[in-house]
Amino acid sequence: MAEFKIESEKPITMSEVADRLSKVEKRDKELSFRANKTKEYLAHFVTKEKESKLRKKLENLNLARLKDRQIVKIIDLKPEDMDSLKIILSNEAITLKEEDLKKILDAINE
């Protein structure tokens, strides 16, 4: 069995995964069964353009404690209320003020 070495680790959004699957499909002419099902599933989420706009909005909030991993989770799950946002961030070692959470929700809902 081939051995793989992880050279770097970077969180990516679902739209970025869909984009990479499209590149693989162009290169290989078709996707495997699982990759095809994944691509179909990802088609129901945020487009690349909307994702990049939302990422810029969240990064422009200048919340120092909000890391790339949390931004990706927020973009993928697009919480609609304060409780949902708190649940998404509850597993992270991050505490944000109520006003910062409201800024994030406002950026999502624009």
PDB file of C-alpha atoms in Angstrom:
ATOM      1  CA  MET A   1       0.000   0.000   0.000  1.00  0.00           C
ATOM      2  CA  ALA A   2       1.299   3.446  -0.874  1.00  0.00           C
ATOM      3  CA  GLU A   3       2.401   5.718   1.929  1.00  0.00           C
ATOM      4  CA  PHE A   4       1.279   9.315   1.963  1.00  0.00           C
ATOM      5  CA  LYS A   5       2.976  12.210   3.670  1.00  0.00           C
ATOM      6  CA  ILE A   6       0.972  15.247   4.741  1.00  0.00           C
ATOM      7  CA  GLU A   7       3.010  18.302   3.835  1.00  0.00           C
ATOM      8  CA  SER A   8       0.578  20.952   5.018  1.00  0.00           C
ATOM      9  CA  GLU A   9      -2.871  21.243   6.454  1.00  0.00           C
ATOM     10  CA  LYS A  10      -5.313  23.991   5.481  1.00  0.00           C
ATOM     11  CA  PRO A  11      -9.075  24.062   6.044  1.00  0.00           C
ATOM     12  CA  ILE A  12     -11.094  24.490   2.851  1.00  0.00           C
ATOM     13  CA  THR A  13     -14.763  25.239   2.319  1.00  0.00           C
ATOM     14  CA  MET A  14     -17.238  22.939   0.635  1.00  0.00           C
ATOM     15  CA  SER A  15     -17.237  25.141  -2.464  1.00  0.00           C
ATOM     16  CA  GLU A  16     -13.456  24.739  -2.687  1.00  0.00           C
ATOM     17  CA  VAL A  17     -13.870  20.960  -2.446  1.00  0.00           C
ATOM     18  CA  ALA A  18     -16.425  21.099  -5.280  1.00  0.00           C
ATOM     19  CA  ASP A  19     -14.008  23.205  -7.328  1.00  0.00           C
ATOM     20  CA  ARG A  20     -11.196  20.701  -6.800  1.00  0.00           C
ATOM     21  CA  LEU A  21     -13.483  17.818  -7.743  1.00  0.00           C
ATOM     22  CA  SER A  22     -14.317  19.635 -10.988  1.00  0.00           C
ATOM     23  CA  LYS A  23     -10.606  19.919 -11.753  1.00  0.00           C
ATOM     24  CA  VAL A  24     -10.134  16.199 -11.096  1.00  0.00           C
ATOM     25  CA  GLU A  25     -13.114  15.448 -13.340  1.00  0.00           C
ATOM     26  CA  LYS A  26     -11.615  17.501 -16.179  1.00  0.00           C
ATOM     27  CA  ARG A  27      -8.255  15.813 -15.726  1.00  0.00           C
ATOM     28  CA  ASP A  28      -9.552  12.233 -15.420  1.00  0.00           C
ATOM     29  CA  LYS A  29     -12.619  12.622 -17.694  1.00  0.00           C
ATOM     30  CA  GLU A  30     -14.874  11.160 -14.976  1.00  0.00           C
ATOM     31  CA  LEU A  31     -15.148  10.837 -11.221  1.00  0.00           C
ATOM     32  CA  SER A  32     -15.342   7.743  -9.066  1.00  0.00           C
ATOM     33  CA  PHE A  33     -18.723   6.806  -7.623  1.00  0.00           C
ATOM     34  CA  ARG A  34     -17.974   8.391  -4.232  1.00  0.00           C
ATOM     35  CA  ALA A  35     -16.468  11.525  -5.740  1.00  0.00           C
ATOM     36  CA  ASN A  36     -19.505  11.913  -7.981  1.00  0.00           C
ATOM     37  CA  LYS A  37     -21.901  11.565  -5.026  1.00  0.00           C
ATOM     38  CA  THR A  38     -19.825  14.094  -3.100  1.00  0.00           C
ATOM     39  CA  LYS A  39     -19.979  16.550  -5.992  1.00  0.00           C
ATOM     40  CA  GLU A  40     -23.775  16.158  -6.196  1.00  0.00           C
ATOM     41  CA  TYR A  41     -24.066  16.782  -2.456  1.00  0.00           C
ATOM     42  CA  LEU A  42     -21.827  19.850  -2.564  1.00  0.00           C
ATOM     43  CA  ALA A  43     -23.882  21.398  -5.366  1.00  0.00           C
ATOM     44  CA  HIS A  44     -26.560  22.226  -2.771  1.00  0.00           C
ATOM     45  CA  PHE A  45     -24.321  24.620  -0.859  1.00  0.00           C
ATOM     46  CA  VAL A  46     -22.725  28.037  -1.299  1.00  0.00           C
ATOM     47  CA  THR A  47     -21.199  28.891  -4.671  1.00  0.00           C
ATOM     48  CA  LYS A  48     -17.559  29.890  -4.990  1.00  0.00           C
ATOM     49  CA  GLU A  49     -18.457  33.549  -5.618  1.00  0.00           C
ATOM     50  CA  LYS A  50     -20.754  33.822  -2.592  1.00  0.00           C
ATOM     51  CA  GLU A  51     -18.218  31.979  -0.470  1.00  0.00           C
ATOM     52  CA  SER A  52     -15.398  34.376  -1.372  1.00  0.00           C
ATOM     53  CA  LYS A  53     -17.613  37.412  -0.646  1.00  0.00           C
ATOM     54  CA  LEU A  54     -18.616  35.983   2.728  1.00  0.00           C
ATOM     55  CA  ARG A  55     -14.999  35.107   3.559  1.00  0.00           C
ATOM     56  CA  LYS A  56     -13.933  38.708   2.826  1.00  0.00           C
ATOM     57  CA  LYS A  57     -16.762  40.052   4.985  1.00  0.00           C
ATOM     58  CA  LEU A  58     -15.778  37.808   7.893  1.00  0.00           C
ATOM     59  CA  GLU A  59     -12.076  38.611   7.544  1.00  0.00           C
ATOM     60  CA  ASN A  60     -12.846  42.351   7.364  1.00  0.00           C
ATOM     61  CA  LEU A  61     -14.504  42.156  10.773  1.00  0.00           C
ATOM     62  CA  ASN A  62     -10.934  41.968  12.137  1.00  0.00           C
ATOM     63  CA  LEU A  63     -11.802  39.602  14.944  1.00  0.00           C
ATOM     64  CA  ALA A  64      -8.332  38.494  16.020  1.00  0.00           C
ATOM     65  CA  ARG A  65      -9.621  35.405  17.794  1.00  0.00           C
ATOM     66  CA  LEU A  66     -11.502  34.138  14.734  1.00  0.00           C
ATOM     67  CA  LYS A  67      -9.149  31.788  12.889  1.00  0.00           C
ATOM     68  CA  ASP A  68      -9.335  30.375   9.372  1.00  0.00           C
ATOM     69  CA  ARG A  69     -10.730  27.059  10.632  1.00  0.00           C
ATOM     70  CA  GLN A  70     -13.659  28.800  12.345  1.00  0.00           C
ATOM     71  CA  ILE A  71     -14.293  31.006   9.298  1.00  0.00           C
ATOM     72  CA  VAL A  72     -14.524  27.905   7.092  1.00  0.00           C
ATOM     73  CA  LYS A  73     -16.999  26.269   9.497  1.00  0.00           C
ATOM     74  CA  ILE A  74     -19.138  29.402   9.558  1.00  0.00           C
ATOM     75  CA  ILE A  75     -19.134  29.659   5.753  1.00  0.00           C
ATOM     76  CA  ASP A  76     -20.034  25.988   5.297  1.00  0.00           C
ATOM     77  CA  LEU A  77     -22.820  25.910   7.872  1.00  0.00           C
ATOM     78  CA  LYS A  78     -24.137  29.496   7.525  1.00  0.00           C
ATOM     79  CA  PRO A  79     -25.808  29.807  10.929  1.00  0.00           C
ATOM     80  CA  GLU A  80     -29.022  31.819  10.885  1.00  0.00           C
ATOM     81  CA  ASP A  81     -29.275  32.692  14.575  1.00  0.00           C
ATOM     82  CA  MET A  82     -27.119  33.307  17.633  1.00  0.00           C
ATOM     83  CA  ASP A  83     -27.695  29.839  19.113  1.00  0.00           C
ATOM     84  CA  SER A  84     -26.593  28.100  15.904  1.00  0.00           C
ATOM     85  CA  LEU A  85     -23.445  30.225  15.740  1.00  0.00           C
ATOM     86  CA  LYS A  86     -22.623  29.470  19.370  1.00  0.00           C
ATOM     87  CA  ILE A  87     -23.080  25.742  18.724  1.00  0.00           C
ATOM     88  CA  ILE A  88     -20.728  25.885  15.729  1.00  0.00           C
ATOM     89  CA  LEU A  89     -18.058  27.626  17.791  1.00  0.00           C
ATOM     90  CA  SER A  90     -18.666  25.642  20.999  1.00  0.00           C
ATOM     91  CA  ASN A  91     -16.161  22.937  20.095  1.00  0.00           C
ATOM     92  CA  GLU A  92     -13.433  25.511  19.492  1.00  0.00           C
ATOM     93  CA  ALA A  93     -11.181  27.064  22.104  1.00  0.00           C
ATOM     94  CA  ILE A  94     -12.589  30.494  21.343  1.00  0.00           C
ATOM     95  CA  THR A  95     -14.761  32.914  23.255  1.00  0.00           C
ATOM     96  CA  LEU A  96     -16.255  35.871  21.463  1.00  0.00           C
ATOM     97  CA  LYS A  97     -18.248  38.744  22.883  1.00  0.00           C
ATOM     98  CA  GLU A  98     -21.952  38.885  22.143  1.00  0.00           C
ATOM     99  CA  GLU A  99     -21.393  41.956  19.949  1.00  0.00           C
ATOM    100  CA  ASP A 100     -18.766  40.089  17.881  1.00  0.00           C
ATOM    101  CA  LEU A 101     -21.156  37.185  17.375  1.00  0.00           C
ATOM    102  CA  LYS A 102     -23.793  39.666  16.214  1.00  0.00           C
ATOM    103  CA  LYS A 103     -21.295  41.166  13.731  1.00  0.00           C
ATOM    104  CA  ILE A 104     -20.669  37.689  12.304  1.00  0.00           C
ATOM    105  CA  LEU A 105     -24.406  37.026  11.923  1.00  0.00           C
ATOM    106  CA  ASP A 106     -24.918  40.421  10.288  1.00  0.00           C
ATOM    107  CA  ALA A 107     -22.142  39.653   7.789  1.00  0.00           C
ATOM    108  CA  ILE A 108     -23.749  36.297   6.949  1.00  0.00           C
ATOM    109  CA  ASN A 109     -27.235  37.747   6.529  1.00  0.00           C
ATOM    110  CA  GLU A 110     -26.258  40.693   4.294  1.00  0.00           C
TER     111      GLU A 110
END
